[in-house]
Coordinates of C-alpha atoms in Angstrom, one line a residue:
M1 CA 0.0 0.0 0.0
S2 CA 1.4 3.4 -1.0
R3 CA 2.0 5.9 1.7
P4 CA 3.0 9.6 1.6
V5 CA 6.4 10.6 2.9
H6 CA 6.4 13.1 5.7
D7 CA 9.7 14.7 6.5
G8 CA 8.7 17.1 9.3
R9 CA 9.6 20.3 7.5
Q10 CA 7.3 23.3 7.1
D11 CA 4.4 23.0 4.8
R12 CA 6.0 25.1 2.2
H13 CA 6.0 24.9 -1.6
K14 CA 7.1 21.3 -2.4
V15 CA 9.5 20.6 -5.3
V16 CA 10.2 17.0 -6.3
I17 CA 13.2 16.4 -8.5
V18 CA 13.4 13.0 -10.2
G19 CA 17.0 12.1 -11.0
G20 CA 20.3 13.0 -9.4
G21 CA 22.3 13.6 -12.6
F22 CA 23.5 16.8 -14.0
G23 CA 20.1 18.4 -14.6
G24 CA 18.6 17.3 -11.3
V25 CA 21.5 18.4 -9.1
Q26 CA 21.9 21.8 -10.9
A27 CA 18.1 22.4 -10.4
A28 CA 18.4 21.7 -6.7
K29 CA 21.5 23.9 -6.4
A30 CA 19.7 26.8 -8.1
L31 CA 17.0 26.5 -5.4
K32 CA 19.5 27.0 -2.6
G33 CA 18.0 29.6 -0.2
A34 CA 14.6 29.5 -1.9
D35 CA 11.5 29.3 0.2
V36 CA 10.7 25.8 -1.0
D37 CA 11.2 22.2 0.3
I38 CA 13.0 20.0 -2.2
T39 CA 12.9 16.2 -2.4
I40 CA 15.4 14.7 -4.9
V41 CA 14.7 11.0 -5.6
D42 CA 17.0 8.6 -7.5
R43 CA 17.5 4.9 -7.8
T44 CA 21.2 5.3 -6.9
N45 CA 22.7 7.1 -4.0
H46 CA 25.3 8.9 -6.1
H47 CA 25.8 11.7 -8.6
L48 CA 27.6 10.2 -11.6
F49 CA 30.0 12.2 -13.8
Q50 CA 29.3 10.1 -16.9
P51 CA 32.0 11.6 -19.2
L52 CA 34.7 9.8 -17.3
L53 CA 32.9 6.4 -17.0
Y54 CA 35.2 5.0 -19.7
Q55 CA 38.2 5.6 -17.5
V56 CA 36.6 3.4 -14.8
A57 CA 36.0 0.7 -17.5
T58 CA 39.7 0.8 -18.5
G59 CA 41.2 0.9 -15.0
I60 CA 42.4 4.5 -14.8
L61 CA 40.0 5.8 -12.1
S62 CA 38.1 4.3 -9.2
P63 CA 34.3 4.7 -9.2
G64 CA 34.3 6.8 -6.1
L65 CA 36.2 9.6 -7.8
I66 CA 33.5 10.2 -10.3
A67 CA 30.4 9.3 -8.3
P68 CA 30.1 11.2 -5.0
A69 CA 27.1 10.4 -2.8
L70 CA 24.1 12.6 -3.5
R71 CA 23.7 13.3 0.2
R72 CA 27.3 14.6 0.3
V73 CA 26.8 16.8 -2.8
L74 CA 23.7 18.5 -1.3
K75 CA 24.6 18.3 2.4
K76 CA 24.9 22.1 2.7
Q77 CA 21.4 22.7 1.5
P78 CA 19.0 22.3 4.4
N79 CA 16.0 22.7 2.1
V80 CA 16.9 19.5 0.2
R81 CA 16.1 15.9 1.2
T82 CA 17.4 13.0 -0.8
L83 CA 15.6 9.6 -1.2
L84 CA 16.9 6.3 -2.5
A85 CA 13.9 5.0 -4.5
E86 CA 12.9 4.2 -8.0
V87 CA 10.1 6.1 -9.7
G88 CA 7.5 3.9 -11.3
D89 CA 4.6 6.3 -12.0
I90 CA 3.7 10.0 -12.0
D91 CA 0.1 11.1 -11.5
L92 CA 0.0 14.6 -13.1
D93 CA -3.6 15.3 -12.0
A94 CA -3.2 14.3 -8.4
K95 CA 0.4 15.8 -8.4
I96 CA 2.0 12.7 -6.9
V97 CA 5.2 10.9 -7.8
R98 CA 5.0 7.2 -7.0
A99 CA 8.2 5.4 -6.2
A100 CA 9.5 2.1 -4.6
A101 CA 12.1 2.0 -1.9
P102 CA 14.9 -0.6 -1.9
D103 CA 12.9 -2.9 0.4
G104 CA 9.8 -2.8 -2.0
R105 CA 7.6 -0.4 0.0
H106 CA 5.7 2.1 -2.0
I107 CA 6.2 5.8 -1.5
D108 CA 4.0 8.7 -2.6
L109 CA 5.7 12.0 -3.0
P110 CA 3.2 14.9 -3.4
Y111 CA 4.5 18.0 -5.2
D112 CA 3.6 21.5 -6.1
T113 CA 6.3 21.6 -8.8
L114 CA 7.9 18.6 -10.5
V115 CA 11.3 18.5 -12.3
V116 CA 12.1 15.3 -14.2
A117 CA 15.7 14.8 -15.1
A118 CA 15.7 11.0 -15.7
G119 CA 18.3 10.9 -18.4
A120 CA 18.7 8.2 -21.1
T121 CA 19.9 4.7 -21.6
H122 CA 21.3 2.7 -24.5
A123 CA 19.5 2.4 -27.8
Y124 CA 20.1 -0.8 -29.9
F125 CA 18.0 0.3 -32.9
G126 CA 15.4 -2.4 -32.7
H127 CA 17.8 -5.2 -31.5
P128 CA 17.5 -5.2 -27.7
E129 CA 19.0 -8.7 -27.6
W130 CA 22.4 -7.2 -28.6
A131 CA 22.7 -5.7 -25.1
E132 CA 23.7 -9.2 -23.9
Y133 CA 26.7 -9.2 -26.2
A134 CA 27.6 -5.5 -26.4
P135 CA 27.0 -3.7 -23.2
G136 CA 27.1 0.1 -23.1
M137 CA 28.2 2.6 -20.4
K138 CA 25.6 4.6 -18.6
T139 CA 26.1 3.5 -15.0
I140 CA 28.9 2.6 -12.6
E141 CA 27.7 -1.0 -12.8
D142 CA 28.0 -0.8 -16.6
A143 CA 31.6 0.4 -16.3
R144 CA 32.5 -2.3 -13.8
L145 CA 31.1 -5.0 -16.1
L146 CA 33.0 -3.6 -19.0
R147 CA 36.2 -3.5 -17.0
S148 CA 35.7 -7.2 -16.1
R149 CA 35.0 -8.1 -19.7
I150 CA 38.0 -6.2 -21.1
L151 CA 40.5 -7.4 -18.6
G152 CA 38.9 -10.8 -18.4
A153 CA 39.4 -11.2 -22.1
Y154 CA 43.1 -11.1 -21.7
E155 CA 43.0 -13.5 -18.8
L156 CA 41.1 -16.0 -20.9
A157 CA 43.4 -15.5 -23.9
E158 CA 46.3 -16.3 -21.5
V159 CA 44.9 -19.7 -20.7
A160 CA 43.8 -20.5 -24.3
D161 CA 45.9 -23.1 -26.2
D162 CA 44.6 -22.3 -29.7
P163 CA 46.1 -19.2 -31.3
A164 CA 42.7 -18.5 -33.1
E165 CA 40.9 -18.6 -29.7
Q166 CA 43.6 -16.3 -28.3
Q167 CA 43.0 -13.8 -31.1
A168 CA 39.2 -14.0 -30.6
W169 CA 39.6 -13.0 -27.0
M170 CA 42.0 -10.2 -28.0
T171 CA 39.7 -8.7 -30.6
F172 CA 37.7 -5.7 -29.3
V173 CA 34.9 -4.0 -31.4
V174 CA 33.5 -0.6 -30.3
V175 CA 30.3 0.2 -32.1
G176 CA 29.9 4.0 -32.4
A177 CA 32.5 6.6 -33.2
G178 CA 31.2 9.5 -31.2
P179 CA 33.2 10.9 -28.3
T180 CA 32.5 7.8 -26.0
G181 CA 33.5 5.3 -28.7
V182 CA 36.6 7.3 -29.7
E183 CA 37.8 7.7 -26.1
L184 CA 37.2 4.1 -25.2
A185 CA 39.0 2.8 -28.4
G186 CA 41.9 5.0 -27.6
Q187 CA 42.2 3.6 -24.0
L188 CA 41.9 0.0 -25.3
S189 CA 44.9 0.7 -27.5
E190 CA 46.8 2.2 -24.5
L191 CA 46.1 -0.9 -22.5
A192 CA 47.2 -3.3 -25.2
R193 CA 50.3 -1.5 -26.2
Y194 CA 51.7 0.1 -23.1
V195 CA 50.0 -1.2 -19.9
L196 CA 49.7 -5.0 -20.3
P197 CA 52.6 -6.3 -22.5
R198 CA 55.0 -7.1 -19.6
E199 CA 52.4 -8.7 -17.4
Y200 CA 51.4 -11.7 -19.5
R201 CA 53.6 -14.7 -20.5
A202 CA 51.6 -16.8 -23.1
I203 CA 50.3 -13.9 -25.1
D204 CA 51.5 -10.7 -26.6
T205 CA 48.9 -8.1 -25.8
R206 CA 50.3 -5.8 -28.5
R207 CA 48.7 -8.2 -31.0
A208 CA 45.2 -7.1 -29.8
R209 CA 42.9 -6.1 -32.6
I210 CA 40.8 -3.0 -31.8
I211 CA 38.1 -2.0 -34.3
L212 CA 36.0 1.2 -34.1
L213 CA 33.0 1.2 -36.5
D214 CA 30.2 3.6 -37.2
A215 CA 27.5 3.9 -39.9
A216 CA 28.4 7.6 -40.2
P217 CA 31.0 8.7 -42.8
A218 CA 33.3 10.3 -40.2
V219 CA 34.4 9.9 -36.6
L220 CA 33.1 12.4 -34.0
P221 CA 30.2 13.5 -36.3
P222 CA 29.3 16.7 -34.4
F223 CA 32.9 18.0 -34.6
A224 CA 34.5 20.1 -37.3
K225 CA 36.0 18.2 -40.3
K226 CA 39.5 19.2 -39.4
L227 CA 39.2 17.6 -36.0
Q228 CA 37.5 14.5 -37.5
R229 CA 40.4 14.0 -39.9
Y230 CA 43.0 14.5 -37.1
T231 CA 41.1 12.1 -34.8
K232 CA 40.9 9.4 -37.5
K233 CA 44.6 9.7 -38.3
T234 CA 45.6 9.6 -34.6
L235 CA 43.4 6.5 -34.0
E236 CA 44.9 4.7 -36.9
A237 CA 48.4 5.6 -35.7
K238 CA 47.5 3.8 -32.5
G239 CA 46.8 0.6 -34.4
I240 CA 43.0 1.0 -34.3
E241 CA 41.0 -0.1 -37.3
V242 CA 38.5 2.7 -38.1
R243 CA 35.6 1.5 -40.2
L244 CA 33.2 4.1 -41.4
N245 CA 30.0 3.8 -43.4
T246 CA 29.8 0.4 -41.6
M247 CA 26.9 -0.8 -39.4
A248 CA 26.4 -3.7 -37.2
T249 CA 23.7 -6.1 -38.6
D250 CA 24.0 -9.1 -36.2
M251 CA 26.0 -10.3 -33.3
D252 CA 26.4 -13.2 -30.8
A253 CA 28.7 -14.1 -28.0
D254 CA 31.6 -15.0 -30.4
S255 CA 31.2 -12.5 -33.2
I256 CA 29.7 -9.4 -34.8
T257 CA 28.4 -9.2 -38.4
V258 CA 28.9 -5.8 -40.1
K259 CA 27.9 -4.4 -43.4
G260 CA 30.2 -1.8 -45.0
P261 CA 31.3 -0.5 -48.4
N262 CA 32.7 -3.9 -49.3
G263 CA 29.7 -5.9 -48.3
E264 CA 28.9 -8.0 -45.3
E265 CA 31.6 -9.5 -43.0
R266 CA 31.6 -11.6 -39.9
I267 CA 34.3 -10.6 -37.4
T268 CA 35.2 -13.0 -34.7
A269 CA 35.3 -11.0 -31.5
R270 CA 34.5 -12.0 -28.0
T271 CA 34.3 -8.5 -26.6
K272 CA 32.0 -5.9 -28.0
V273 CA 31.1 -2.5 -26.6
W274 CA 28.1 -0.4 -27.6
A275 CA 28.5 3.4 -27.9
A276 CA 26.2 4.0 -30.9
G277 CA 23.0 5.5 -29.5
V278 CA 20.8 6.5 -26.6
Q279 CA 17.1 6.1 -25.7
A280 CA 15.3 8.4 -23.3
S281 CA 14.2 7.1 -20.0
P282 CA 10.7 5.4 -20.0
L283 CA 9.5 8.3 -17.9
A284 CA 9.6 10.5 -21.0
E285 CA 7.0 8.3 -22.7
L286 CA 4.9 8.2 -19.5
L287 CA 4.9 12.0 -19.2
A288 CA 4.1 12.3 -22.9
K289 CA 1.0 10.1 -22.7
A290 CA -0.2 11.9 -19.5
S291 CA 0.2 15.3 -21.2
G292 CA -1.2 14.4 -24.6
T293 CA 2.0 14.6 -26.5
E294 CA 4.2 12.1 -28.3
V295 CA 7.9 11.2 -28.0
D296 CA 10.3 11.2 -30.9
R297 CA 12.2 8.2 -32.4
A298 CA 14.7 8.4 -29.5
G299 CA 11.9 8.4 -27.0
R300 CA 12.5 12.1 -26.0
L301 CA 9.7 14.2 -24.6
P302 CA 8.9 17.6 -26.3
V303 CA 8.9 20.6 -24.0
D304 CA 8.0 24.2 -24.3
P305 CA 10.7 26.9 -24.5
D306 CA 10.8 27.2 -20.7
C307 CA 11.4 23.4 -20.4
S308 CA 7.8 22.8 -19.1
L309 CA 5.4 20.2 -20.4
P310 CA 2.9 21.6 -22.9
G311 CA -0.1 22.8 -20.9
R312 CA 1.6 22.0 -17.6
N313 CA 3.5 25.0 -16.1
D314 CA 4.1 23.0 -12.9
V315 CA 6.0 20.1 -14.5
F316 CA 9.5 20.6 -16.1
A317 CA 11.7 18.1 -17.9
V318 CA 15.4 18.6 -18.6
G319 CA 18.5 16.8 -20.0
D320 CA 18.8 13.8 -22.4
M321 CA 15.1 12.8 -22.0
V322 CA 13.7 16.0 -23.7
S323 CA 13.7 17.3 -27.3
T324 CA 13.6 21.1 -28.0
I325 CA 12.8 23.1 -31.0
D326 CA 16.5 23.8 -31.6
R327 CA 17.5 20.1 -31.2
L328 CA 20.2 20.5 -28.6
P329 CA 22.9 17.8 -28.2
G330 CA 22.6 15.3 -25.5
V331 CA 25.6 16.4 -23.5
A332 CA 26.2 17.3 -19.9
Q333 CA 26.3 21.0 -20.4
V334 CA 22.8 21.1 -21.8
A335 CA 21.4 19.3 -18.8
M336 CA 23.3 21.5 -16.4
Q337 CA 22.2 24.7 -18.0
Q338 CA 18.6 23.6 -18.2
G339 CA 18.6 22.5 -14.6
T340 CA 20.0 25.9 -13.5
Y341 CA 17.4 27.7 -15.6
V342 CA 14.5 25.7 -14.2
G343 CA 15.7 26.0 -10.7
K344 CA 15.9 29.8 -11.0
L345 CA 12.5 29.9 -12.6
I346 CA 10.9 28.0 -9.7
A347 CA 12.8 30.2 -7.1
A348 CA 11.4 33.3 -8.8
R349 CA 7.8 31.9 -8.7
A350 CA 8.3 31.1 -5.0
K351 CA 8.9 34.8 -4.5
G352 CA 5.6 35.6 -6.2
D353 CA 7.1 36.5 -9.7
D354 CA 4.6 35.1 -12.2
T355 CA 5.9 36.9 -15.2
T356 CA 6.5 34.9 -18.4
P357 CA 10.1 33.8 -18.3
A358 CA 12.5 34.3 -21.2
P359 CA 12.9 31.1 -23.2
F360 CA 15.8 28.8 -22.3
R361 CA 18.9 29.6 -24.4
Y362 CA 21.8 27.2 -24.6
F363 CA 25.3 28.6 -24.4
D364 CA 27.6 26.3 -26.3
K365 CA 31.0 26.3 -24.5
G366 CA 32.6 23.9 -27.0
S367 CA 33.2 20.2 -27.6
M368 CA 36.1 18.0 -26.5
A369 CA 37.2 14.4 -26.8
T370 CA 40.4 12.5 -25.8
I371 CA 42.0 10.0 -28.2
G372 CA 44.4 8.6 -25.7
A373 CA 47.2 9.7 -23.4
R374 CA 48.5 13.2 -24.4
E375 CA 46.1 13.4 -27.3
A376 CA 42.7 15.2 -27.6
V377 CA 40.7 17.5 -29.8
A378 CA 38.8 20.5 -28.8
D379 CA 36.5 23.0 -30.5
V380 CA 36.1 26.0 -28.2
R381 CA 33.9 28.7 -29.8
G382 CA 35.4 28.1 -33.2
V383 CA 39.0 27.6 -32.2
K384 CA 40.2 24.2 -33.2
I385 CA 42.8 22.7 -30.8
T386 CA 44.6 19.3 -31.0
G387 CA 47.4 17.3 -29.4
W388 CA 48.9 18.1 -26.0
L389 CA 47.3 21.5 -25.7
G390 CA 43.9 19.9 -26.4
Y391 CA 44.6 17.2 -23.8
L392 CA 45.5 19.8 -21.1
M393 CA 42.3 21.7 -21.9
W394 CA 40.3 18.6 -21.7
C395 CA 41.9 17.7 -18.3
Y396 CA 41.2 21.1 -16.9
V397 CA 37.6 21.2 -18.0
H398 CA 36.7 17.8 -16.7
V399 CA 38.5 18.2 -13.4
A400 CA 36.7 21.5 -12.9
F401 CA 33.3 19.9 -13.2
L402 CA 34.0 17.1 -10.8
I403 CA 32.4 17.6 -7.4
G404 CA 34.7 17.9 -4.4
W405 CA 38.4 18.8 -4.1
G406 CA 39.3 15.3 -2.9
N407 CA 37.9 13.9 -6.1
R408 CA 39.6 16.5 -8.2
L409 CA 43.0 15.9 -6.6
G410 CA 42.6 12.2 -6.7
T411 CA 41.7 12.2 -10.4
L412 CA 44.7 14.4 -11.2
F413 CA 47.0 12.1 -9.3
N414 CA 45.7 9.1 -11.2
W415 CA 46.1 10.9 -14.5
V416 CA 49.7 12.1 -13.8
R417 CA 50.7 8.6 -12.6
S418 CA 49.2 7.0 -15.7
L419 CA 51.2 9.3 -17.9
R420 CA 54.5 9.2 -15.9
Y421 CA 54.7 5.5 -15.2
A422 CA 54.2 3.7 -18.5
R423 CA 50.4 4.3 -18.6
H424 CA 50.0 2.9 -15.0
R425 CA 46.5 1.6 -14.3
G426 CA 45.8 1.2 -10.6
H427 CA 42.2 0.1 -10.7
R428 CA 42.0 -3.2 -12.4
L429 CA 40.1 -5.3 -9.9
I430 CA 38.0 -8.1 -11.5
S431 CA 36.7 -11.5 -10.4
V432 CA 36.6 -14.9 -12.0
T433 CA 32.8 -15.0 -12.4
A434 CA 32.6 -11.5 -13.8
S435 CA 35.6 -11.8 -16.2
Y436 CA 33.4 -13.3 -18.9
E437 CA 30.2 -14.8 -17.5
R438 CA 29.1 -16.3 -20.8
S439 CA 32.4 -17.9 -21.9
L440 CA 30.9 -21.4 -21.7
D441 CA 27.2 -21.0 -22.2
S442 CA 25.9 -17.6 -23.3
R443 CA 22.3 -18.7 -22.7
A444 CA 22.5 -20.3 -19.3
G445 CA 20.7 -18.6 -16.5
A446 CA 19.3 -15.7 -18.5
V447 CA 16.4 -13.7 -17.0
D448 CA 14.5 -10.8 -18.3
S449 CA 15.9 -7.3 -17.4
A450 CA 13.8 -5.2 -15.1
H451 CA 13.9 -2.6 -17.9
P452 CA 11.6 -3.6 -20.7
H453 CA 13.8 -1.9 -23.4
E454 CA 16.9 -3.7 -22.1
N455 CA 16.9 -7.4 -22.6
V456 CA 20.0 -8.1 -20.7
E457 CA 21.1 -11.2 -19.0
H458 CA 21.5 -10.8 -15.2
R459 CA 23.0 -13.3 -12.8
P460 CA 22.8 -12.8 -9.0
E461 CA 26.4 -13.7 -8.4
I462 CA 27.7 -10.9 -10.6
D463 CA 25.0 -8.4 -10.9
P464 CA 25.3 -5.6 -8.3
N465 CA 21.7 -4.6 -8.9
T466 CA 20.4 -8.0 -7.7
T467 CA 20.5 -9.2 -4.1
S468 CA 18.9 -12.0 -2.2
G469 CA 15.3 -11.3 -1.6
S470 CA 15.2 -8.3 -3.9
V471 CA 11.9 -7.1 -5.3
P472 CA 11.1 -6.4 -8.9
R473 CA 11.6 -2.8 -10.1
P474 CA 8.9 -0.6 -11.5
A475 CA 8.8 -0.6 -15.3
A476 CA 9.6 3.1 -15.6
S477 CA 12.6 4.4 -13.8
A478 CA 14.5 7.6 -13.1

């Protein structure tokens, strides 16, 4: 039975924020000092800096450096309360958010103003079954699983007797040549060429085959052509096979089938990573139906110029789950600026200012991507920067946006150590069961994912989201 949550605070204007990502946290911070009571609800207890997830997956950073606890992030705001729960439904007419706590109890969160910043997940373009063979990176758990698969592939190659099997384990395919795909492919090359060669006896990790493919005609599609050419040349110099105008058409545990300019080809590869597309949170479709609108092909919710739902000035949506008239990119800066805008708008209304706000305007601060150690590209307000200077700029910007000086200094220390000491990787903990859980039987023990759009195999012994006696999650989640 659902029950309302009472927190003992004054009966002031109630703001509920769904999602503790960039948009949700910035909205809460913009309401600091406002005469409102804020409840921020998320199914994890941390604020994740997603742009650095690939460094967790490749052993450079520990998860804690990029995922501080939400309570810690907002501890200096007495008007904010954080809840660990998963949102399953939103009743716009009753103005109630319905969620489930970790022990399964149902929680009702009444609101006067609602901000939904639920983000996005992976999109497999009509092939959800591929998630089993090519996981993506959206959560800490995703990054940990990828780290186990990547490093576990070398462990399994070490004990393989057949050279063909060894090569199958040491073939890595990254699907998607956007910033995430490029950055991950670059780090896979660093691992194979500089970090691991002296640590194995039966294999030469420098023989690893790393393939980066995309259906687009260029890497880093949103970037300037000069930076695209530089990135492709640098990737190839690192021994990475860059295949453009090439799309995945099928895959299984042992291989991936691709179709490119030369026709269809089956590539034997035990490790695949998905970085090709995103799908908005199921909450976007839920809100669209409730407000009489429709989501786009990526499941994103249309919003008015002030980020509110059409016809609902008490409900706002920000970040990757929304589509705007000017089709903004799905990057952290958009979510952060939208969150700040919405927070300030709610604060003004709490003071009695009911004037029509100016539409949200995105200020593009530029785009950046690393290609590996000491190599990056940056486009800062029309200025194109590459190489060492681009890498230093990338480091500065990403450290600046991390939360907490301890995390910033810890991240800098790990980066300097990885550059100075032969690409040192100090965070390579994996386990036997997680190294490659389907090496013997890719079908054994499969169960349906709690998320209907992600048909992923989960096993209790390796899945951090599953514990003894756990309860099913709601279909829609934050």
